[in-house]
Amino acid sequence: MGQYGIGQPIRRKEDARLLTGNGRYTDDVNLDGQVYVYFLRSPYAHAKINAIDTTDALAAPGVIAIYTSADIIADGVKPIPCEANAKSLKGVPLFKPPRHALAFERVRYAGEPVAMIIAESVNAGKDASELIQIDYEELPAIADTSRLADADAPLVWDTLGSNVGLHWETQESAVSEAIFKSAHKTVELKLLNNRLVGNPMEPRCAVSEHDPKTGRTTLYAPSQGGRRVINAIAKEILNVPPQSLRMISLDTGGGFGIRSKTYPELVLMVWAARKQTRPLKWRADRGETFVSDVHGRDQSTKASAAFDKDGKLLAVRNETIVNVGAYLSENGAILAMMGGGKIMGTAYDVPVLYFSVKSCFSNTVPTDTYRGAGRPEVNFIMERLMELGAQAFGISSIEMRKRNFIREFPYKTQMGCLIDSGDFPGTLDMTLDKGDYAGFEKRKAESKARGKLRGIGIGYYVEGAGGRPVEEMRVRFEKDGKVKIFAGTFSHGQGHDTVYSQLLNEYLGVDASKVELIQGDSDTSPKGAVGTFGSRSSMMGGVAIKRASEAIVEKGKKIAGHLMQTEPSKVTFKEGVFHGGTSSVTLEVVARAAQDPSKLPEGMEGPLDESYYYERQGESQNFPNGCHLIEAEVDPDTGTVEIVKFTAIDDCGTVLNPLIVDGQVLGGIAQGIGQALVENTIFDNETGQLLTASFMDYGMPRASDFPMIGIHFNSVPSPTNDLGVKGAGEAGACGAPPALVHAALDALKEYGIRHIDMPLTPEKVWRAIQAAKSGKAA
Amino acid sequence: MAKISMTVNGKTVSGDVEPRTLLVQFIREHLGMTGTHVGCDTSQCGACNVHYNGEAVKSCTILAVQADGSDVVTIEGLAKPDGTLHPMQAAFREYHGLQCGYCTPGMVMVAVDIARRLPCADEATVREELYGNICRCTGYQGIVEAVMAGSEAMQTGVLPLKDHH
Ligand code: FES
Ligand code: FES
C-alpha cells in the first residue's frame, strides 16, 4: 500500500477547483446567441385537454416558437420508452402507457409539461406562457398510495381498467399462509415508506445546440452518465443516428439516482434545438425541479413474520403497493422487487418468503430510483418486523437479531440473490461496543432528569449494490506524460478522480497528479459506458480500471523486453518499473517508447491505451451491510425527536479511500435521517396538488439535525470482485431510518406506542403521545 | 434600466441592469462569474452567499440596484491570486466538507463569516449558524468540522489536520 494507493485517506483532487468557484455546472454554460426555454406545466393533477390555443402567445414580444404535443407527434417524436419488464404470476405484463414528452390529450399530474416556449429571455417566455389558452376539463384525481388499488379509485389510465399496472408476486402465497397458521407467534404491521424528493442542490438545467454543418446536436445536462440517455433519445425517441447526438455532463450538483433518467425536458431540448437556429437554454427553478425530477420511495406495505418457539423466523409475508406516479419512469414499477425484493430478509435467514408488489398509477409525479431504490424500503420493513418479534417474545432486539442472522456465506435469498460475505453478529457487537450500549441506561437517566425521554434503536441493513452488470473503462498514456482515464462511470460528487488515481497509483505506480479523469461526454466515453448509480462505481469502474491496468502491464512488458533486449516472459513489473535480468526501465519510459513506432516490437502499435469491458459474472452484486445505532431524545411536551448519539459500523468491503467512503456513508445517513425525521412529500388527496414544492414546505435536513456521527468499518472484503469492494453510497439510507424510528419508539416505550409512520415530525409524535394518553395508542 | 457600479473582489465593476435584477443574477449573468450558485427560489439554500460589505448575505435576497456602491466578495475572491487556498477553503478540503461542490461556495462564504464573528464557536453553534445553508451530499459532518478547523486556522495560521481511522 503506497502513499497514494488503496486504503489511504487521500484528500480529493477535485476540491481545489470546486472550492474556488471554478466548478463548471450546466448553468454556467452560455452559448453565443442562445435563447431561453420555458415549460408551461399543468396546473391540474388530472384533466382532459380539449384545446390549446397559442395564437396570442406566439404574438407576444420576444417569442420565437411554442410547441405542444401536436407538434412533436406530427414530427414523429416517439413516446419515452420504459425498458423495465415484468409479468404477473399469470403472465400479465407490466402495463406501459405512452409517455409523450408533452402532455397528449390529458394531463395526469400537476407539473406535467404541456407546452415548450422558446423566447429571447426567460421572462418573455414566462409572460407568453400566460397567454396560452388551454381548455382543461378537470377530472377526479387520486394521489393517496394506500387507496390506489381500491375498486372505486379514480382511474389514471382508463384502458387499464384499474390503477394496478402490475401485480408481481412470488409463488409462496399459500405455503406461507399455512406456516403462519401453525406458527408459534406471528407479528404484523402496516407501514409507509414516505415519498421523497431527491433535491440535488443543482436544479434541473439543460443547454442544447444544433450545428447544421455537421448535422450534430449537443446537449449539455447534468446526469449520472449520459450515454444511455442520449442513446435512448436518438434510437428510440427521435429516430436519428446516435452519432448525430452528443451529450455532455459537466460538473453535476448531486445525483442520488434521480439524475439518470431520460426526462421529457431533455428529449425536447434535443428535438427543439434541431428545429431552431440558435442554441437553447433551460434552467428550472427549485419549484419546477420539485415537479420535474422523479420522486423516490412512496410504498405502502402490509408485512408479517412468523416465528417458531425459539423466535426463529419461519416465514415472511410482504405486500406492497408502490405509487409509480402518472407515467412509468425507467425503473419505478420494478424497483420494489428487483431492488428490494431480491434482498428481502436482509440480514436474516428467512426460509419462506411471500413477496407481492402492486405497482399502481396515480395522478402524481412519477417515482423511480432514489438513493437505495427499493433496498431502504425492505430494510425498514424487515427491521420493524424483527423489533416487533423481539417484543412479542419479550427478548431484546439484540437477541432477536442474533437468533436470526445469516451466518454462513454465500447465502441465497429467497428471491435468488447470493449474499457473498459478511460478519453480521460481529458487526452488531462492534456497534454495541463503539456506541457504548452498556452505558445507555445511565444516559437515559440523565436525559430523564432534563425532562427528556431517551431511547436507543438498532437498524441492521443489507444492501445489494452494483446495478447493471457491465461497465467499460479506458486507460491511455498520452504524449505529454499524462494518463487519461476515459470513464463509463460518472462522478457527481463521489470523488472518482481521486479514487481512480489511487487505483492507477496502486496498479501502475502512476503519480496521481498525472492522472486525468475524462467523463460525461458521449463522444469520448467508452462504448460500453453505463454510468454511476446503485453504488456501483468502485466495483464496476474499479475492476475495469484494474483489468485495463493489467492489460497495460502486459503490453508494457513486451515493449520493455524489446527495450531491454529481454524475453518479455522474463520481464516483471513492480511499482511502476519493469525489470528484466539486471536492467530495468520505468513505465514512463515504456509509455514514451510506445508513442514511437521505431521503438516498438515488430507488429505492435502504440500508444499504451487499453479498454476493459467488465462483465460481472452472473447476477452477483455485492452486499454492503452494517449496523446503525441511534440514541434519540424525545421531548414529551412538543413531540420533538432529537438524535443525540449515532454510531455506524459498515461493512463496505475493502475501503479504497476512507475519507471518501466516510463521506458516502454520511451522505446516505443524512438522506436516511431525512426520510425518517423531516422529509415528506404531500399531495392534496382531493386535488392531487403537490403541497410541498419548496424548501419552505419540504423538510430538507439541516446541519442542526445531526450530532457528530461515529463511523467505523468492519470490513469483510467481497470475494466476488477483484477489489473486494462493496458499495458505500446507499448504505446509510438503509440503516438510518429503522435505527431512528426504533430509538424514538423506545423512548416512547412508557406510552405503549407500537408504530409511527415516517417522518417522525413533532406533530406526529405529539399526536401519538396524546392518543396514547387517552387510551387510543397506535 | 439602471446604471450601477460596485467593487467585486477588489475590482470596480459596473453595469446596466433592469431594476428587478438580483445581485446573484448580476454576478453570474452580467459579470460572468459563475462560482456563486443558485439552488432555490425561496432564499433557503444559501448556495448564493457572498460577502456584502463584509457580511455573508444571500445574494438572491438583494437587488443589484441595492448593491450599488457596495463592496462584494465572491468565492472567486477568497483564494490568493497565486492560487493558495484561503484557510477555510483548505479546511473544507482537509475535512471532506464537499462532494458535488454545488452548495460549497455558499458554505465557504458563510463559514468565513462565522469564523470572523464567532471565532471560537462550538459544534452546536456552528450547526445552528449553518441553518441557512443546505447541503444534500455530505450530511454536514465534514462541513462542521471544516468550519471549526478553518476558524482555528484563520486565527493561528495553522490548520489542524483531520485524524483518520
Ligand atoms: S439561491 Fe439564494 S438562498 Fe437559495
Ligand atoms: S456538496 Fe453537494 S450539495 Fe453540498
PDB file of C-alpha atoms in Angstrom, chain A residues 332-507:
ATOM      1  CA  GLY A 332     -40.344   2.887 -10.934  1.00  0.00           C
ATOM      2  CA  ALA A 333     -42.545  -0.139 -11.447  1.00  0.00           C
ATOM      3  CA  ILE A 334     -39.898  -2.780 -10.774  1.00  0.00           C
ATOM      4  CA  LEU A 335     -37.538  -1.387  -8.162  1.00  0.00           C
ATOM      5  CA  ALA A 336     -39.606  -2.718  -5.277  1.00  0.00           C
ATOM      6  CA  MET A 337     -38.980  -6.300  -6.354  1.00  0.00           C
ATOM      7  CA  MET A 338     -35.730  -6.064  -8.324  1.00  0.00           C
ATOM      8  CA  GLY A 339     -34.065  -3.734  -5.849  1.00  0.00           C
ATOM      9  CA  GLY A 340     -35.919  -4.566  -2.659  1.00  0.00           C
ATOM     10  CA  GLY A 341     -37.462  -7.996  -3.046  1.00  0.00           C
ATOM     11  CA  LYS A 342     -34.192  -9.595  -4.053  1.00  0.00           C
ATOM     12  CA  ILE A 343     -32.648  -8.814  -0.705  1.00  0.00           C
ATOM     13  CA  MET A 344     -35.823  -9.188   1.334  1.00  0.00           C
ATOM     14  CA  GLY A 345     -34.985 -10.986   4.515  1.00  0.00           C
ATOM     15  CA  THR A 346     -31.930  -8.706   4.571  1.00  0.00           C
ATOM     16  CA  ALA A 347     -29.570  -9.902   7.317  1.00  0.00           C
ATOM     17  CA  TYR A 348     -31.792 -12.752   8.445  1.00  0.00           C
ATOM     18  CA  ASP A 349     -32.390 -16.305   7.419  1.00  0.00           C
ATOM     19  CA  VAL A 350     -35.925 -16.392   6.049  1.00  0.00           C
ATOM     20  CA  PRO A 351     -36.910 -19.914   4.978  1.00  0.00           C
ATOM     21  CA  VAL A 352     -40.099 -18.909   3.181  1.00  0.00           C
ATOM     22  CA  LEU A 353     -40.954 -15.563   1.660  1.00  0.00           C
ATOM     23  CA  TYR A 354     -44.097 -14.341   0.020  1.00  0.00           C
ATOM     24  CA  PHE A 355     -43.438 -11.023  -1.685  1.00  0.00           C
ATOM     25  CA  SER A 356     -46.102  -9.170  -3.585  1.00  0.00           C
ATOM     26  CA  VAL A 357     -45.918  -5.788  -5.251  1.00  0.00           C
ATOM     27  CA  LYS A 358     -48.712  -3.877  -6.864  1.00  0.00           C
ATOM     28  CA  SER A 359     -47.239  -1.106  -8.971  1.00  0.00           C
ATOM     29  CA  CYS A 360     -50.022   1.424  -9.195  1.00  0.00           C
ATOM     30  CA  PHE A 361     -50.583   4.575 -11.177  1.00  0.00           C
ATOM     31  CA  SER A 362     -51.653   7.819  -9.555  1.00  0.00           C
ATOM     32  CA  ASN A 363     -52.020  11.464 -10.510  1.00  0.00           C
ATOM     33  CA  THR A 364     -48.618  12.357  -9.153  1.00  0.00           C
ATOM     34  CA  VAL A 365     -45.077  12.955 -10.353  1.00  0.00           C
ATOM     35  CA  PRO A 366     -43.538   9.637 -11.489  1.00  0.00           C
ATOM     36  CA  THR A 367     -41.373   7.813  -8.974  1.00  0.00           C
ATOM     37  CA  ASP A 368     -38.150   5.979  -9.670  1.00  0.00           C
ATOM     38  CA  THR A 369     -34.757   5.163  -8.210  1.00  0.00           C
ATOM     39  CA  TYR A 370     -33.625   7.344  -5.344  1.00  0.00           C
ATOM     40  CA  ARG A 371     -30.727   6.573  -3.015  1.00  0.00           C
ATOM     41  CA  GLY A 372     -31.214   2.903  -2.306  1.00  0.00           C
ATOM     42  CA  ALA A 373     -34.097   2.302  -4.701  1.00  0.00           C
ATOM     43  CA  GLY A 374     -36.103  -0.429  -3.007  1.00  0.00           C
ATOM     44  CA  ARG A 375     -33.435  -1.518  -0.537  1.00  0.00           C
ATOM     45  CA  PRO A 376     -34.083   1.107   2.160  1.00  0.00           C
ATOM     46  CA  GLU A 377     -37.748   0.163   1.973  1.00  0.00           C
ATOM     47  CA  VAL A 378     -37.269  -3.562   2.613  1.00  0.00           C
ATOM     48  CA  ASN A 379     -34.629  -2.933   5.240  1.00  0.00           C
ATOM     49  CA  PHE A 380     -37.069  -0.721   7.076  1.00  0.00           C
ATOM     50  CA  ILE A 381     -39.814  -3.329   6.781  1.00  0.00           C
ATOM     51  CA  MET A 382     -37.582  -6.198   7.899  1.00  0.00           C
ATOM     52  CA  GLU A 383     -36.158  -4.287  10.830  1.00  0.00           C
ATOM     53  CA  ARG A 384     -39.608  -3.290  12.017  1.00  0.00           C
ATOM     54  CA  LEU A 385     -40.649  -6.953  11.913  1.00  0.00           C
ATOM     55  CA  MET A 386     -37.614  -8.011  13.920  1.00  0.00           C
ATOM     56  CA  GLU A 387     -38.342  -5.382  16.518  1.00  0.00           C
ATOM     57  CA  LEU A 388     -41.963  -6.423  16.826  1.00  0.00           C
ATOM     58  CA  GLY A 389     -40.799 -10.029  17.016  1.00  0.00           C
ATOM     59  CA  ALA A 390     -38.492  -9.163  19.906  1.00  0.00           C
ATOM     60  CA  GLN A 391     -41.401  -7.521  21.698  1.00  0.00           C
ATOM     61  CA  ALA A 392     -43.663 -10.499  21.048  1.00  0.00           C
ATOM     62  CA  PHE A 393     -41.122 -12.860  22.588  1.00  0.00           C
ATOM     63  CA  GLY A 394     -40.107 -10.473  25.330  1.00  0.00           C
ATOM     64  CA  ILE A 395     -36.460 -10.696  24.326  1.00  0.00           C
ATOM     65  CA  SER A 396     -34.029  -7.933  23.469  1.00  0.00           C
ATOM     66  CA  SER A 397     -33.689  -6.506  19.977  1.00  0.00           C
ATOM     67  CA  ILE A 398     -30.127  -7.770  20.004  1.00  0.00           C
ATOM     68  CA  GLU A 399     -31.059 -11.310  20.966  1.00  0.00           C
ATOM     69  CA  MET A 400     -33.818 -11.406  18.349  1.00  0.00           C
ATOM     70  CA  ARG A 401     -31.406 -10.423  15.629  1.00  0.00           C
ATOM     71  CA  LYS A 402     -28.719 -12.816  16.758  1.00  0.00           C
ATOM     72  CA  ARG A 403     -31.126 -15.723  16.665  1.00  0.00           C
ATOM     73  CA  ASN A 404     -31.918 -14.979  13.064  1.00  0.00           C
ATOM     74  CA  PHE A 405     -28.730 -13.629  11.496  1.00  0.00           C
ATOM     75  CA  ILE A 406     -27.369 -15.267   8.383  1.00  0.00           C
ATOM     76  CA  ARG A 407     -24.081 -16.798   9.476  1.00  0.00           C
ATOM     77  CA  GLU A 408     -22.942 -18.819   6.520  1.00  0.00           C
ATOM     78  CA  PHE A 409     -21.962 -17.467   3.148  1.00  0.00           C
ATOM     79  CA  PRO A 410     -22.726 -17.466   0.351  1.00  0.00           C
ATOM     80  CA  TYR A 411     -26.360 -17.281   1.341  1.00  0.00           C
ATOM     81  CA  LYS A 412     -29.079 -17.389  -1.261  1.00  0.00           C
ATOM     82  CA  THR A 413     -32.021 -15.126  -0.521  1.00  0.00           C
ATOM     83  CA  GLN A 414     -35.494 -16.376  -1.290  1.00  0.00           C
ATOM     84  CA  MET A 415     -35.541 -14.344  -4.456  1.00  0.00           C
ATOM     85  CA  GLY A 416     -32.220 -15.697  -5.603  1.00  0.00           C
ATOM     86  CA  CYS A 417     -29.601 -13.157  -4.583  1.00  0.00           C
ATOM     87  CA  LEU A 418     -26.320 -14.683  -3.484  1.00  0.00           C
ATOM     88  CA  ILE A 419     -25.137 -12.723  -0.462  1.00  0.00           C
ATOM     89  CA  ASP A 420     -21.423 -13.325  -0.676  1.00  0.00           C
ATOM     90  CA  SER A 421     -19.959 -12.329   2.652  1.00  0.00           C
ATOM     91  CA  GLY A 422     -20.388 -10.511   5.917  1.00  0.00           C
ATOM     92  CA  ASP A 423     -20.000 -10.767   9.642  1.00  0.00           C
ATOM     93  CA  PHE A 424     -23.402  -9.757  10.885  1.00  0.00           C
ATOM     94  CA  PRO A 425     -23.087 -10.785  14.558  1.00  0.00           C
ATOM     95  CA  GLY A 426     -19.590  -9.324  14.719  1.00  0.00           C
ATOM     96  CA  THR A 427     -20.726  -6.060  13.187  1.00  0.00           C
ATOM     97  CA  LEU A 428     -23.611  -5.835  15.636  1.00  0.00           C
ATOM     98  CA  ASP A 429     -21.303  -6.471  18.590  1.00  0.00           C
ATOM     99  CA  MET A 430     -18.819  -3.916  17.351  1.00  0.00           C
ATOM    100  CA  THR A 431     -21.611  -1.371  17.080  1.00  0.00           C
ATOM    101  CA  LEU A 432     -22.797  -2.022  20.618  1.00  0.00           C
ATOM    102  CA  ASP A 433     -19.236  -1.647  21.806  1.00  0.00           C
ATOM    103  CA  LYS A 434     -18.376   1.531  19.894  1.00  0.00           C
ATOM    104  CA  GLY A 435     -21.770   3.003  20.707  1.00  0.00           C
ATOM    105  CA  ASP A 436     -21.391   2.187  24.418  1.00  0.00           C
ATOM    106  CA  TYR A 437     -24.640   0.314  24.546  1.00  0.00           C
ATOM    107  CA  ALA A 438     -23.798  -0.692  28.087  1.00  0.00           C
ATOM    108  CA  GLY A 439     -23.835   2.925  29.213  1.00  0.00           C
ATOM    109  CA  PHE A 440     -27.240   3.674  27.760  1.00  0.00           C
ATOM    110  CA  GLU A 441     -29.286   3.334  30.950  1.00  0.00           C
ATOM    111  CA  LYS A 442     -27.110   5.910  32.654  1.00  0.00           C
ATOM    112  CA  ARG A 443     -27.528   8.349  29.778  1.00  0.00           C
ATOM    113  CA  LYS A 444     -31.244   7.677  29.793  1.00  0.00           C
ATOM    114  CA  ALA A 445     -31.422   8.633  33.449  1.00  0.00           C
ATOM    115  CA  GLU A 446     -29.525  11.846  32.700  1.00  0.00           C
ATOM    116  CA  SER A 447     -31.967  12.688  29.940  1.00  0.00           C
ATOM    117  CA  LYS A 448     -34.887  11.947  32.226  1.00  0.00           C
ATOM    118  CA  ALA A 449     -33.507  14.446  34.718  1.00  0.00           C
ATOM    119  CA  ARG A 450     -33.750  17.049  31.952  1.00  0.00           C
ATOM    120  CA  GLY A 451     -37.339  16.081  31.169  1.00  0.00           C
ATOM    121  CA  LYS A 452     -36.410  14.190  28.024  1.00  0.00           C
ATOM    122  CA  LEU A 453     -37.258  10.622  27.101  1.00  0.00           C
ATOM    123  CA  ARG A 454     -34.255   8.825  25.714  1.00  0.00           C
ATOM    124  CA  GLY A 455     -34.427   5.749  23.526  1.00  0.00           C
ATOM    125  CA  ILE A 456     -31.979   3.544  21.701  1.00  0.00           C
ATOM    126  CA  GLY A 457     -32.585   1.853  18.374  1.00  0.00           C
ATOM    127  CA  ILE A 458     -30.864  -0.538  16.035  1.00  0.00           C
ATOM    128  CA  GLY A 459     -31.051  -0.649  12.276  1.00  0.00           C
ATOM    129  CA  TYR A 460     -29.237  -3.563  10.706  1.00  0.00           C
ATOM    130  CA  TYR A 461     -29.211  -3.441   6.937  1.00  0.00           C
ATOM    131  CA  VAL A 462     -28.080  -5.393   3.933  1.00  0.00           C
ATOM    132  CA  GLU A 463     -27.881  -3.649   0.623  1.00  0.00           C
ATOM    133  CA  GLY A 464     -27.441  -5.056  -2.876  1.00  0.00           C
ATOM    134  CA  ALA A 465     -25.001  -2.872  -4.793  1.00  0.00           C
ATOM    135  CA  GLY A 466     -23.548  -2.840  -8.261  1.00  0.00           C
ATOM    136  CA  GLY A 467     -26.519  -2.237 -10.524  1.00  0.00           C
ATOM    137  CA  ARG A 468     -26.194  -3.295 -14.123  1.00  0.00           C
ATOM    138  CA  PRO A 469     -23.578  -5.976 -14.674  1.00  0.00           C
ATOM    139  CA  VAL A 470     -21.404  -4.220 -17.272  1.00  0.00           C
ATOM    140  CA  GLU A 471     -19.122  -1.206 -17.416  1.00  0.00           C
ATOM    141  CA  GLU A 472     -16.215  -0.066 -19.531  1.00  0.00           C
ATOM    142  CA  MET A 473     -13.141   1.985 -18.671  1.00  0.00           C
ATOM    143  CA  ARG A 474     -10.194   3.001 -20.796  1.00  0.00           C
ATOM    144  CA  VAL A 475      -6.699   3.985 -19.687  1.00  0.00           C
ATOM    145  CA  ARG A 476      -4.498   5.865 -22.135  1.00  0.00           C
ATOM    146  CA  PHE A 477      -0.957   7.173 -21.778  1.00  0.00           C
ATOM    147  CA  GLU A 478      -0.568  10.488 -23.572  1.00  0.00           C
ATOM    148  CA  LYS A 479       2.434  12.014 -25.313  1.00  0.00           C
ATOM    149  CA  ASP A 480       2.786  14.680 -22.634  1.00  0.00           C
ATOM    150  CA  GLY A 481       3.129  12.076 -19.891  1.00  0.00           C
ATOM    151  CA  LYS A 482      -0.447  12.424 -18.667  1.00  0.00           C
ATOM    152  CA  VAL A 483      -2.530   9.326 -18.129  1.00  0.00           C
ATOM    153  CA  LYS A 484      -6.132   9.711 -19.082  1.00  0.00           C
ATOM    154  CA  ILE A 485      -8.960   7.588 -17.787  1.00  0.00           C
ATOM    155  CA  PHE A 486     -11.964   7.603 -20.073  1.00  0.00           C
ATOM    156  CA  ALA A 487     -14.718   6.526 -17.758  1.00  0.00           C
ATOM    157  CA  GLY A 488     -18.038   4.902 -18.367  1.00  0.00           C
ATOM    158  CA  THR A 489     -18.946   5.828 -14.822  1.00  0.00           C
ATOM    159  CA  PHE A 490     -19.777   9.395 -13.857  1.00  0.00           C
ATOM    160  CA  SER A 491     -18.685  11.136 -10.709  1.00  0.00           C
ATOM    161  CA  HIS A 492     -21.146  13.701  -9.443  1.00  0.00           C
ATOM    162  CA  GLY A 493     -19.702  14.203  -6.009  1.00  0.00           C
ATOM    163  CA  GLN A 494     -18.160  10.814  -5.254  1.00  0.00           C
ATOM    164  CA  GLY A 495     -14.567  11.823  -5.940  1.00  0.00           C
ATOM    165  CA  HIS A 496     -13.811   9.341  -8.722  1.00  0.00           C
ATOM    166  CA  ASP A 497     -10.886  11.416  -9.968  1.00  0.00           C
ATOM    167  CA  THR A 498      -9.194  10.847  -6.633  1.00  0.00           C
ATOM    168  CA  VAL A 499     -10.086   7.196  -6.166  1.00  0.00           C
ATOM    169  CA  TYR A 500      -9.322   6.124  -9.729  1.00  0.00           C
ATOM    170  CA  SER A 501      -5.985   7.946  -9.454  1.00  0.00           C
ATOM    171  CA  GLN A 502      -5.284   5.896  -6.358  1.00  0.00           C
ATOM    172  CA  LEU A 503      -6.008   2.740  -8.327  1.00  0.00           C
ATOM    173  CA  LEU A 504      -3.602   3.720 -11.092  1.00  0.00           C
ATOM    174  CA  ASN A 505      -1.050   4.543  -8.444  1.00  0.00           C
ATOM    175  CA  GLU A 506      -1.558   1.145  -6.885  1.00  0.00           C
ATOM    176  CA  TYR A 507      -1.505  -0.889 -10.076  1.00  0.00           C
TER     177      TYR A 507
END
